[in-house]
Each structure stands twice: as structure tokens, then as C-alpha cells.
Short mmCIF file of C-alpha atoms in Angstrom, two decimals:
data_model
loop_
_atom_site.label_atom_id
_atom_site.label_comp_id
_atom_site.label_asym_id
_atom_site.label_seq_id
_atom_site.Cartn_x
_atom_site.Cartn_y
_atom_site.Cartn_z
CA UNK C 1 -55.60 8.35 -4.17
CA UNK C 2 -53.50 5.19 -5.10
CA UNK C 3 -56.26 2.80 -4.33
CA UNK C 4 -59.73 2.86 -2.85
CA UNK C 5 -60.31 0.73 0.26
CA UNK C 6 -63.83 -0.54 0.63
CA UNK C 7 -65.93 -0.29 3.74
CA UNK C 8 -65.48 -3.27 6.05
CA UNK C 9 -67.42 -6.37 4.91
CA UNK C 10 -68.18 -7.56 8.42
CA UNK C 11 -69.91 -5.77 11.34
CA UNK C 12 -67.95 -4.63 14.30
CA UNK C 13 -68.31 -6.64 17.49
CA UNK C 14 -69.86 -4.32 20.09
CA UNK C 15 -68.29 -5.68 23.22
CA UNK C 16 -65.61 -8.18 22.24
CA UNK C 17 -62.06 -7.59 23.41
CA UNK C 18 -59.05 -9.58 22.15
CA UNK C 19 -57.59 -12.03 24.62
CA UNK C 20 -53.85 -11.86 25.35
CA UNK C 21 -53.22 -15.02 23.37
CA UNK C 22 -55.31 -13.83 20.40
CA UNK C 23 -53.47 -10.50 20.17
CA UNK C 24 -50.18 -12.23 19.27
CA UNK C 25 -49.61 -13.29 15.64
CA UNK C 26 -49.22 -16.95 15.03
CA UNK C 27 -46.67 -16.57 12.29
CA UNK C 28 -43.10 -15.40 13.03
CA UNK C 29 -41.19 -12.82 10.99
CA UNK C 30 -38.54 -15.10 9.63
CA UNK C 31 -40.69 -15.81 6.59
CA UNK C 32 -43.30 -13.92 4.66
CA UNK C 33 -46.00 -12.82 7.15
CA UNK C 34 -49.23 -14.69 6.80
CA UNK C 35 -52.59 -13.89 8.25
CA UNK C 36 -54.25 -16.40 10.50
CA UNK C 37 -57.23 -16.69 12.72
CA UNK C 38 -55.88 -14.09 15.10
CA UNK C 39 -57.25 -11.42 12.77
CA UNK C 40 -60.78 -12.01 13.96
CA UNK C 41 -60.49 -10.13 17.31
CA UNK C 42 -58.09 -7.64 15.83
CA UNK C 43 -60.70 -6.99 13.24
CA UNK C 44 -63.31 -6.33 15.91
CA UNK C 45 -61.14 -3.85 17.80
CA UNK C 46 -59.86 -2.23 14.64
CA UNK C 47 -63.23 -1.62 13.13
CA UNK C 48 -64.66 -0.56 16.49
CA UNK C 49 -61.99 2.10 16.74
CA UNK C 50 -62.09 3.16 13.18
CA UNK C 51 -65.89 3.09 13.36
CA UNK C 52 -65.60 6.18 15.46
CA UNK C 53 -65.64 8.13 12.23
CA UNK C 54 -69.24 7.28 12.02
CA UNK C 55 -69.32 5.29 8.79
CA UNK C 56 -67.68 2.17 7.35
CA UNK C 57 -66.42 4.17 4.43
CA UNK C 58 -64.68 6.69 6.70
CA UNK C 59 -63.18 3.86 8.69
CA UNK C 60 -61.78 2.44 5.44
CA UNK C 61 -60.05 5.69 4.59
CA UNK C 62 -58.50 6.07 8.05
CA UNK C 63 -57.29 2.46 7.97
CA UNK C 64 -55.81 3.05 4.53
CA UNK C 65 -54.02 6.21 5.65
CA UNK C 66 -52.60 4.62 8.75
CA UNK C 67 -51.42 1.57 6.68
CA UNK C 68 -49.80 3.87 4.11
CA UNK C 69 -47.85 5.82 6.79
CA UNK C 70 -46.70 2.63 8.46
CA UNK C 71 -45.47 1.10 5.17
CA UNK C 72 -43.59 4.26 4.27
CA UNK C 73 -41.92 4.35 7.70
CA UNK C 74 -40.88 0.79 7.59
CA UNK C 75 -39.60 1.11 3.99
CA UNK C 76 -37.31 3.92 5.19
CA UNK C 77 -36.25 1.68 8.16
CA UNK C 78 -35.57 -1.17 5.78
CA UNK C 79 -33.32 1.02 3.71
CA UNK C 80 -31.39 1.95 6.83
CA UNK C 81 -31.15 -1.69 7.84
CA UNK C 82 -30.02 -2.65 4.35
CA UNK C 83 -27.29 0.11 4.50
CA UNK C 84 -26.23 -1.22 7.90
CA UNK C 85 -26.03 -4.70 6.48
CA UNK C 86 -23.74 -3.38 3.77
CA UNK C 87 -21.60 -1.64 6.34
CA UNK C 88 -21.28 -4.84 8.32
CA UNK C 89 -20.20 -6.83 5.29
CA UNK C 90 -17.55 -4.15 4.47
CA UNK C 91 -16.26 -4.24 8.03
CA UNK C 92 -16.11 -8.00 7.91
CA UNK C 93 -14.13 -7.86 4.58
CA UNK C 94 -11.75 -5.26 6.05
CA UNK C 95 -11.22 -7.28 9.23
CA UNK C 96 -10.55 -10.43 7.26
CA UNK C 97 -7.89 -8.63 5.12
CA UNK C 98 -6.38 -7.04 8.12
CA UNK C 99 -6.22 -10.33 9.98
CA UNK C 100 -4.79 -12.20 7.02
CA UNK C 101 -2.12 -9.48 6.44
CA UNK C 102 -1.11 -9.32 9.99
CA UNK C 103 -0.86 -13.14 10.29
CA UNK C 104 1.30 -13.22 7.15
CA UNK C 105 3.75 -10.69 8.57
CA UNK C 106 4.07 -12.44 11.89
CA UNK C 107 4.68 -15.72 10.20
CA UNK C 108 7.93 -14.40 8.55
CA UNK C 109 9.28 -12.27 11.39
CA UNK C 110 13.05 -12.70 11.90
CA UNK C 111 15.04 -11.94 14.99
CA UNK C 112 16.36 -8.45 15.20
CA UNK C 113 14.17 -6.94 12.56
CA UNK C 114 11.31 -5.36 14.47
CA UNK C 115 10.42 -5.03 18.13
CA UNK C 116 9.45 -8.37 19.70
CA UNK C 117 6.64 -6.82 21.82
CA UNK C 118 5.11 -5.22 18.70
CA UNK C 119 5.25 -8.56 16.92
CA UNK C 120 3.30 -10.13 19.83
CA UNK C 121 0.73 -7.27 19.71
CA UNK C 122 0.37 -7.72 15.93
CA UNK C 123 -0.28 -11.40 16.27
CA UNK C 124 -2.95 -10.84 18.90
CA UNK C 125 -4.71 -8.10 16.93
CA UNK C 126 -4.58 -10.14 13.73
CA UNK C 127 -6.13 -13.10 15.46
CA UNK C 128 -8.98 -11.02 16.87
CA UNK C 129 -9.67 -9.43 13.50
CA UNK C 130 -9.69 -12.80 11.83
CA UNK C 131 -12.11 -14.24 14.41
CA UNK C 132 -14.55 -11.32 14.04
CA UNK C 133 -14.33 -11.58 10.25
CA UNK C 134 -16.11 -14.97 10.65
CA UNK C 135 -19.30 -13.16 11.86
CA UNK C 136 -22.32 -14.35 10.05
CA UNK C 137 -24.52 -11.72 8.25
CA UNK C 138 -28.15 -12.78 8.62
CA UNK C 139 -30.76 -11.79 6.07
CA UNK C 140 -33.25 -9.09 6.88
CA UNK C 141 -36.79 -10.24 7.88
CA UNK C 142 -38.77 -11.24 4.75
CA UNK C 143 -41.13 -8.64 3.35
CA UNK C 144 -44.92 -8.75 3.98
CA UNK C 145 -47.24 -9.98 1.26
CA UNK C 146 -49.42 -6.86 1.22
CA UNK C 147 -52.85 -6.80 -0.37
CA UNK C 148 -52.25 -4.91 -3.63
CA UNK C 149 -55.87 -4.97 -4.81
CA UNK C 150 -57.70 -1.91 -6.00
CA UNK C 151 -60.11 -2.14 -3.12
CA UNK C 152 -59.36 -3.33 0.34
CA UNK C 153 -61.54 -3.94 3.30
CA UNK C 154 -60.62 -1.84 6.33
CA UNK C 155 -59.97 -4.97 8.44
CA UNK C 156 -57.25 -5.98 6.04
CA UNK C 157 -55.56 -2.61 6.39
CA UNK C 158 -55.77 -2.93 10.14
CA UNK C 159 -54.09 -6.33 10.09
CA UNK C 160 -51.37 -5.10 7.68
CA UNK C 161 -50.72 -2.17 10.02
CA UNK C 162 -50.09 -4.60 12.86
CA UNK C 163 -47.94 -6.84 10.67
CA UNK C 164 -45.96 -3.79 9.52
CA UNK C 165 -45.34 -2.59 13.06
CA UNK C 166 -44.14 -6.11 14.06
CA UNK C 167 -41.74 -6.11 11.10
CA UNK C 168 -40.60 -2.62 11.94
CA UNK C 169 -39.65 -3.74 15.46
CA UNK C 170 -37.68 -6.63 14.02
CA UNK C 171 -35.86 -4.39 11.58
CA UNK C 172 -34.96 -1.94 14.43
CA UNK C 173 -33.51 -4.80 16.40
CA UNK C 174 -31.48 -5.96 13.39
CA UNK C 175 -30.34 -2.33 12.63
CA UNK C 176 -29.10 -1.91 16.20
CA UNK C 177 -27.31 -5.28 16.32
CA UNK C 178 -25.66 -4.86 12.88
CA UNK C 179 -24.52 -1.32 13.76
CA UNK C 180 -22.89 -2.47 16.99
CA UNK C 181 -21.32 -5.48 15.32
CA UNK C 182 -19.95 -3.38 12.43
CA UNK C 183 -18.42 -0.89 14.87
CA UNK C 184 -16.71 -3.67 16.85
CA UNK C 185 -15.41 -5.42 13.74
CA UNK C 186 -14.20 -2.22 12.18
CA UNK C 187 -12.33 -1.34 15.41
CA UNK C 188 -10.67 -4.78 15.36
CA UNK C 189 -9.58 -4.21 11.76
CA UNK C 190 -8.22 -0.82 12.64
CA UNK C 191 -6.29 -2.27 15.52
CA UNK C 192 -4.75 -5.03 13.44
CA UNK C 193 -3.85 -2.48 10.65
CA UNK C 194 -2.26 -0.07 13.14
CA UNK C 195 -0.38 -2.95 14.86
CA UNK C 196 1.05 -3.92 11.46
CA UNK C 197 2.11 -0.36 10.66
CA UNK C 198 3.71 -0.01 14.12
CA UNK C 199 5.62 -3.26 13.76
CA UNK C 200 6.91 -2.39 10.24
CA UNK C 201 8.07 1.02 11.56
CA UNK C 202 10.07 -0.78 14.31
CA UNK C 203 11.51 -3.07 11.60
CA UNK C 204 12.55 0.06 9.64
CA UNK C 205 14.30 1.35 12.76
CA UNK C 206 16.18 -1.91 13.08
CA UNK C 207 17.21 -1.67 9.42
CA UNK C 208 18.47 1.84 9.92
CA UNK C 209 20.59 0.62 12.83
CA UNK C 210 22.03 -2.01 10.49
CA UNK C 211 23.00 0.65 8.00
CA UNK C 212 24.71 2.61 10.81
CA UNK C 213 26.62 -0.44 11.87
CA UNK C 214 27.71 -1.42 8.36
CA UNK C 215 29.13 1.74 6.79
CA UNK C 216 31.57 -0.21 4.61
CA UNK C 217 28.78 -2.00 2.77
CA UNK C 218 28.42 -1.06 -0.89
CA UNK C 219 26.25 1.84 -1.73
CA UNK C 220 24.22 -0.48 -3.96
CA UNK C 221 23.37 -2.79 -1.10
CA UNK C 222 22.55 0.14 1.16
CA UNK C 223 20.13 1.58 -1.34
CA UNK C 224 17.93 -1.53 -1.20
CA UNK C 225 17.70 -1.24 2.60
CA UNK C 226 16.87 2.50 2.38
CA UNK C 227 14.14 1.73 -0.12
CA UNK C 228 12.67 -0.70 2.41
CA UNK C 229 12.85 1.79 5.15
CA UNK C 230 11.17 4.57 3.02
CA UNK C 231 8.95 2.05 1.26
CA UNK C 232 9.72 4.00 -1.94
CA UNK C 233 12.09 3.89 -4.83
CA UNK C 234 12.44 2.92 -8.42
CA UNK C 235 12.55 -0.80 -7.61
CA UNK C 236 9.93 -0.66 -4.81
CA UNK C 237 6.49 -2.12 -5.70
CA UNK C 238 5.37 -3.69 -2.47
CA UNK C 239 2.24 -2.62 -0.61
CA UNK C 240 2.89 -0.52 2.48
CA UNK C 241 3.75 -2.53 5.60
CA UNK C 242 2.86 -5.76 3.86
CA UNK C 243 4.46 -9.21 4.20
CA UNK C 244 6.07 -8.56 0.84
CA UNK C 245 7.58 -5.30 2.05
CA UNK C 246 8.89 -6.97 5.25
CA UNK C 247 10.41 -9.90 3.34
CA UNK C 248 12.13 -7.54 0.88
CA UNK C 249 13.47 -5.39 3.65
CA UNK C 250 14.71 -8.52 5.48
CA UNK C 251 16.57 -9.68 2.38
CA UNK C 252 18.07 -6.26 1.84
CA UNK C 253 19.27 -6.18 5.44
CA UNK C 254 20.92 -9.54 4.97
CA UNK C 255 22.59 -8.34 1.73
CA UNK C 256 24.03 -5.28 3.55
CA UNK C 257 25.54 -7.48 6.18
CA UNK C 258 26.98 -9.79 3.63
CA UNK C 259 28.32 -6.84 1.68
CA UNK C 260 29.89 -5.38 4.77
CA UNK C 261 31.60 -8.71 5.57
CA UNK C 262 32.89 -9.06 2.01
CA UNK C 263 34.18 -5.54 2.02
CA UNK C 264 35.88 -6.06 5.37
CA UNK C 265 37.54 -9.14 3.96
CA UNK C 266 38.55 -7.29 0.83
CA UNK C 267 40.19 -4.54 2.91
CA UNK C 268 42.11 -7.09 4.75
CA UNK C 269 43.76 -8.34 1.58
CA UNK C 270 47.35 -7.33 0.74
CA UNK C 271 46.32 -5.71 -2.54
CA UNK C 272 44.00 -3.30 -0.71
CA UNK C 273 47.03 -1.40 0.57
CA UNK C 274 47.48 -0.05 -3.11
CA UNK C 275 43.80 -0.05 -4.08
CA UNK C 276 42.34 1.63 -1.03
CA UNK C 277 44.17 4.92 -1.57
CA UNK C 278 43.07 4.96 -5.19
CA UNK C 279 39.50 4.51 -4.16
CA UNK C 280 39.90 7.35 -1.66
CA UNK C 281 41.39 9.58 -4.39
CA UNK C 282 38.43 8.90 -6.65
CA UNK C 283 35.89 9.79 -3.96
CA UNK C 284 37.88 12.98 -3.15
CA UNK C 285 37.30 14.32 -6.70
CA UNK C 286 33.71 12.93 -7.12
CA UNK C 287 32.07 15.97 -5.54
CA UNK C 288 29.85 13.79 -3.33
CA UNK C 289 28.70 11.33 -5.96
CA UNK C 290 28.56 7.93 -4.22
CA UNK C 291 30.97 5.38 -5.68
CA UNK C 292 31.31 1.55 -5.46
CA UNK C 293 34.46 -0.14 -6.72
CA UNK C 294 35.33 -3.41 -8.38
CA UNK C 295 38.69 -4.62 -9.41
CA UNK C 296 39.51 -7.21 -12.10
CA UNK C 297 42.55 -8.41 -14.06
CA UNK C 298 40.53 -8.00 -17.30
CA UNK C 299 38.33 -4.98 -17.75
CA UNK C 300 36.62 -3.92 -20.98
CA UNK C 301 38.39 -6.86 -22.71
CA UNK C 302 41.81 -5.38 -21.78
CA UNK C 303 44.12 -7.52 -19.71
CA UNK C 304 46.35 -6.08 -17.03
CA UNK C 305 48.98 -8.71 -17.95
CA UNK C 306 49.25 -7.07 -21.40
CA UNK C 307 50.01 -3.67 -19.96
CA UNK C 308 46.67 -2.08 -20.39
CA UNK C 309 45.02 0.39 -17.96
CA UNK C 310 41.26 -0.01 -18.19
CA UNK C 311 38.14 1.13 -16.37
CA UNK C 312 34.36 1.32 -16.74
CA UNK C 313 31.72 3.38 -14.98
CA UNK C 314 28.05 2.61 -14.67
CA UNK C 315 26.20 5.66 -13.33
CA UNK C 316 22.71 6.10 -12.04
CA UNK C 317 20.76 9.30 -11.51
CA UNK C 318 18.52 8.04 -8.74
CA UNK C 319 19.09 7.64 -5.05
CA UNK C 320 21.24 10.70 -4.71
CA UNK C 321 23.32 9.84 -7.75
CA UNK C 322 25.88 7.08 -7.67
CA UNK C 323 28.10 4.91 -9.83
CA UNK C 324 29.95 1.60 -9.85
CA UNK C 325 33.58 1.91 -11.18
CA UNK C 326 35.51 -1.06 -12.23
CA UNK C 327 39.36 -0.72 -12.55
CA UNK C 328 42.01 -3.08 -13.75
CA UNK C 329 44.58 -4.52 -11.44
CA UNK C 330 47.30 -2.76 -13.54
CA UNK C 331 46.06 0.57 -12.32
CA UNK C 332 46.76 -0.52 -8.76
CA UNK C 333 50.21 -1.61 -9.78
CA UNK C 334 51.23 1.73 -11.46
CA UNK C 335 49.00 4.43 -9.98
CA UNK C 336 51.88 6.00 -8.17
CA UNK C 337 54.41 5.99 -10.90
CA UNK C 338 52.40 6.49 -14.13
CA UNK C 339 50.08 9.50 -14.57
CA UNK C 340 48.17 7.67 -17.32
CA UNK C 341 47.01 5.12 -14.74
CA UNK C 342 45.76 7.96 -12.55
CA UNK C 343 44.19 9.68 -15.64
CA UNK C 344 42.06 6.55 -16.29
CA UNK C 345 40.66 6.85 -12.79
CA UNK C 346 39.81 10.51 -13.34
CA UNK C 347 38.13 9.66 -16.65
CA UNK C 348 35.83 7.14 -14.92
CA UNK C 349 35.04 9.58 -12.16
CA UNK C 350 34.16 12.07 -14.96
CA UNK C 351 31.51 9.70 -16.19
CA UNK C 352 29.84 9.73 -12.82
CA UNK C 353 29.68 13.48 -12.72
CA UNK C 354 26.69 13.61 -15.09
CA UNK C 355 24.39 12.59 -12.27
CA UNK C 356 24.93 15.96 -10.51
CA UNK C 357 22.14 18.37 -11.20
CA UNK C 358 24.52 21.16 -12.04
CA UNK C 359 26.48 19.00 -14.53
CA UNK C 360 23.74 16.98 -16.25
CA UNK C 361 22.60 19.96 -18.43
CA UNK C 362 26.18 20.49 -19.64
CA UNK C 363 26.45 16.81 -20.62
CA UNK C 364 23.09 16.67 -22.43
CA UNK C 365 23.40 20.16 -23.93
CA UNK C 366 24.46 21.02 -27.51
CA UNK C 367 28.20 20.97 -26.80
CA UNK C 368 28.29 17.18 -25.96
CA UNK C 369 24.84 15.97 -26.89
CA UNK C 370 25.18 13.16 -24.37
CA UNK C 371 28.43 11.81 -25.68
CA UNK C 372 29.75 9.87 -22.68
CA UNK C 373 33.31 9.34 -23.80
CA UNK C 374 33.90 12.83 -25.08
CA UNK C 375 32.47 14.11 -21.78
CA UNK C 376 34.61 12.01 -19.51
CA UNK C 377 37.70 12.71 -21.51
CA UNK C 378 37.08 16.49 -21.55
CA UNK C 379 36.34 16.48 -17.85
CA UNK C 380 39.62 14.63 -17.07
CA UNK C 381 41.60 17.11 -19.28
CA UNK C 382 39.86 20.05 -17.58
CA UNK C 383 40.85 18.55 -14.24
CA UNK C 384 44.52 18.78 -15.33
CA UNK C 385 45.11 15.36 -16.80
CA UNK C 386 45.93 16.25 -20.40
CA UNK C 387 47.53 12.84 -21.20
CA UNK C 388 46.69 9.84 -23.30
CA UNK C 389 45.17 7.97 -20.31
CA UNK C 390 42.44 10.60 -19.86
CA UNK C 391 40.74 9.00 -22.91
CA UNK C 392 42.58 10.68 -25.71
CA UNK C 393 44.23 7.46 -26.86
CA UNK C 394 40.96 5.56 -26.93
CA UNK C 395 38.47 8.20 -28.02
CA UNK C 396 40.41 11.17 -29.50
CA UNK C 397 40.90 14.63 -28.14
CA UNK C 398 37.77 16.65 -27.36
CA UNK C 399 37.44 20.18 -28.75
CA UNK C 400 38.56 23.15 -26.80
CA UNK C 401 34.89 24.12 -26.46
CA UNK C 402 34.12 20.72 -24.99
CA UNK C 403 36.99 20.94 -22.50
CA UNK C 404 35.83 24.36 -21.45
CA UNK C 405 32.24 23.17 -21.05
CA UNK C 406 33.22 20.17 -18.98
CA UNK C 407 35.37 22.47 -16.88
CA UNK C 408 32.26 24.22 -15.64
CA UNK C 409 31.36 20.98 -13.82
CA UNK C 410 33.70 21.49 -10.92
#
């Protein structure tokens, strides 16, 4: 056996019984347990009971076995209490984070972006979580200074059994209290997190309504709002339902409104009477590729005043495939009376076609090898615009094989 307890070194009292006061330990469990004079009557009872074995030596072995069982049981209980303490700390950390995040979102809420009642619920849930996150985590009762000697009197084992029982009761109380507290705090954290998710979802609904109400906004500005609604996209790096996500969505919504206002003003200008139909024509041959338009007097270093027709196209594969096309004012002036002005527009739309899944392999394949200008020129020619403005003057005429290959992208 691990150690050999000795027979008791004091005789058992034959008739003494511990008084009520003597049966209570003098030292509390907040610190290391210490033995005091209360062991004397406990010793008497303990040895009297254990003495029922008939010998002091037998009493020692029984006391040792009982002590060993109690220590093992309390060690297991202490591990459970320690685990519960860890769970409580984790719940407090989670509640603190949920409270802080909820408070951060409510601090930047703007009118019209998210349901008011859900914002109120979020604020209340975040406050509760933050308050519970301030819960103090008390240390577990200090361990008992057990007698680790090779031999141990039976009366020492009896006292340590009683001390161990008392510490076990304290650990049980701590375990129960921490388990309840962790459950309450974790529930508050969950409530705050769910309130934040629900509020952001309502903000996304508000943003979708803004998109519906501002159809004339540029596709580029609309993409940013859609990314905020979906919380996904090439330029989206915000944490889900976070204050950063809400702020970015809010800014995107403002940008869509501003874009729609600017576009409405542009369409009210006199020049739009000529430019609007050109944009409509470009979209009609774009096979669903989303197009934004810009107009300038000088494009690609070519001035409209010098008689040049010029255009550029910046295409993107993401977000359904889209492009921004810039056209010179001169195209608007002569679109109806010069086929070359129209051919330039077709050429720029041809650039945008490479974002289509059925056309991208043709563009990157061996016939073109990703040559943008040969592709756009060949596409315009295949579309029926075999004139200088299709790109022939600027880039040369594509081969018949290239024209045929681009013609497959219809």
C-alpha cells in the first residue's frame, strides 16, 4: 500500500461524546485547512468507532482506507469544479464580446437602415450581456495540507476525512453556483448575438429596398450594397453582422442614393437626348453584361474637338460580369450619321463580352491568347461592323480565323 498508517498513539475515550460546539472546525475553508483543538473529541469518537475492528492497527488501516476514498472523491469533484470555473470564464468572455459588439452597432445606427424596434432590443440585450460579463470569478477553496508522512496515526486520518468532507461540500456549492452563473451568462451572450444578427438582417432588408428604389444608380455603386447585404464579395472583409459591416453597408447605401441622384441629373441634361439611346443600344447587344457609362470630351488622349471617336472599356469578371465604358462626346454628336462612331461603341461592348462564361474560353484560347484589342475588333467585325471604327484603323485587321472565333460569342 502507498503508506502505512500507525496505530493510534492515544487511547480511546470510553464514554466521551463531542459537544455541538466541539464538532465544528474552528478554521474556515477560505484558506488552507488547519487542525485545532477540536480534533480531541473527534479523535475520541473516531478511534472508538474504528476500534470496533478490535485492534489499533486495524483501526489505522480502516481510517487510512476511508481517508483515501474521500480524497479521491474530492479530487474528482475539484476537477469538475475547475472545469466549471473555466466554463464560467469562457461565458464571461463571450458575454463581454457580445455586449461590446452590440453596443458598437447601436452607437452607429442610422435612420432608415434597420428596424427601430430591433435596434432597441439589441441595445437592451447588449447592456445585459455587458453587465453579466462583470461577474467575478472566485478562486476555489484552498487545498488541505494533508499529512504526507510514511506513517500516520489513525486520529490524523480521521481528522483529514472530516476536513475533506467539509471541503467537498464547499466545492459542491461552488460547482453548483458556477454552473448556474455560466448558464445565465452564456444565455445573455446568445441573446445579444442573436439580437445583433436580427438587426443586421433588418438593415439588409432596408438596403435591398434602397436598391429597388434606385434602379438608375450605377451598377458599380449597387454592387457595394449587394456585398453588404450578402456580407460577401471580393472587397468584403468585415466580420459578420459587425459594426464594421454595418458602417460599410451604410456608406454603400448612401453612395447608391448619391449615384441615383447624379444619374437622374445627368439624364435631365440636354446631351442625354443623344447619349441615352447610344447607351440603350450598347446594352441591347451586350447579352446581359451589366454596363456603366461615362462621357468625356477627351478619351484615351483623343479629343472630340479634333474629330476623333474614342472609347475605353474596363471589364470585371465578378459580380455577374460587368464593365464601365467611357465614350467621347464626338460619338454622341455623330452616332446617327457615321457608322464608324457606332462601330467604336460595338468595339467597346466587345471588350465586355469576355466576362461571359461561354466567351471567356474563346478569348483566352489559342486563337486570341487574351489579346484584348484583336478580340474586340474581331467581335465588332463579326457583328457586322467591318469598318475602320471597329478597331481596324487603330489595331489592324484581325485574321479570318479570329473573326470566325469571335463570331461564336453571340
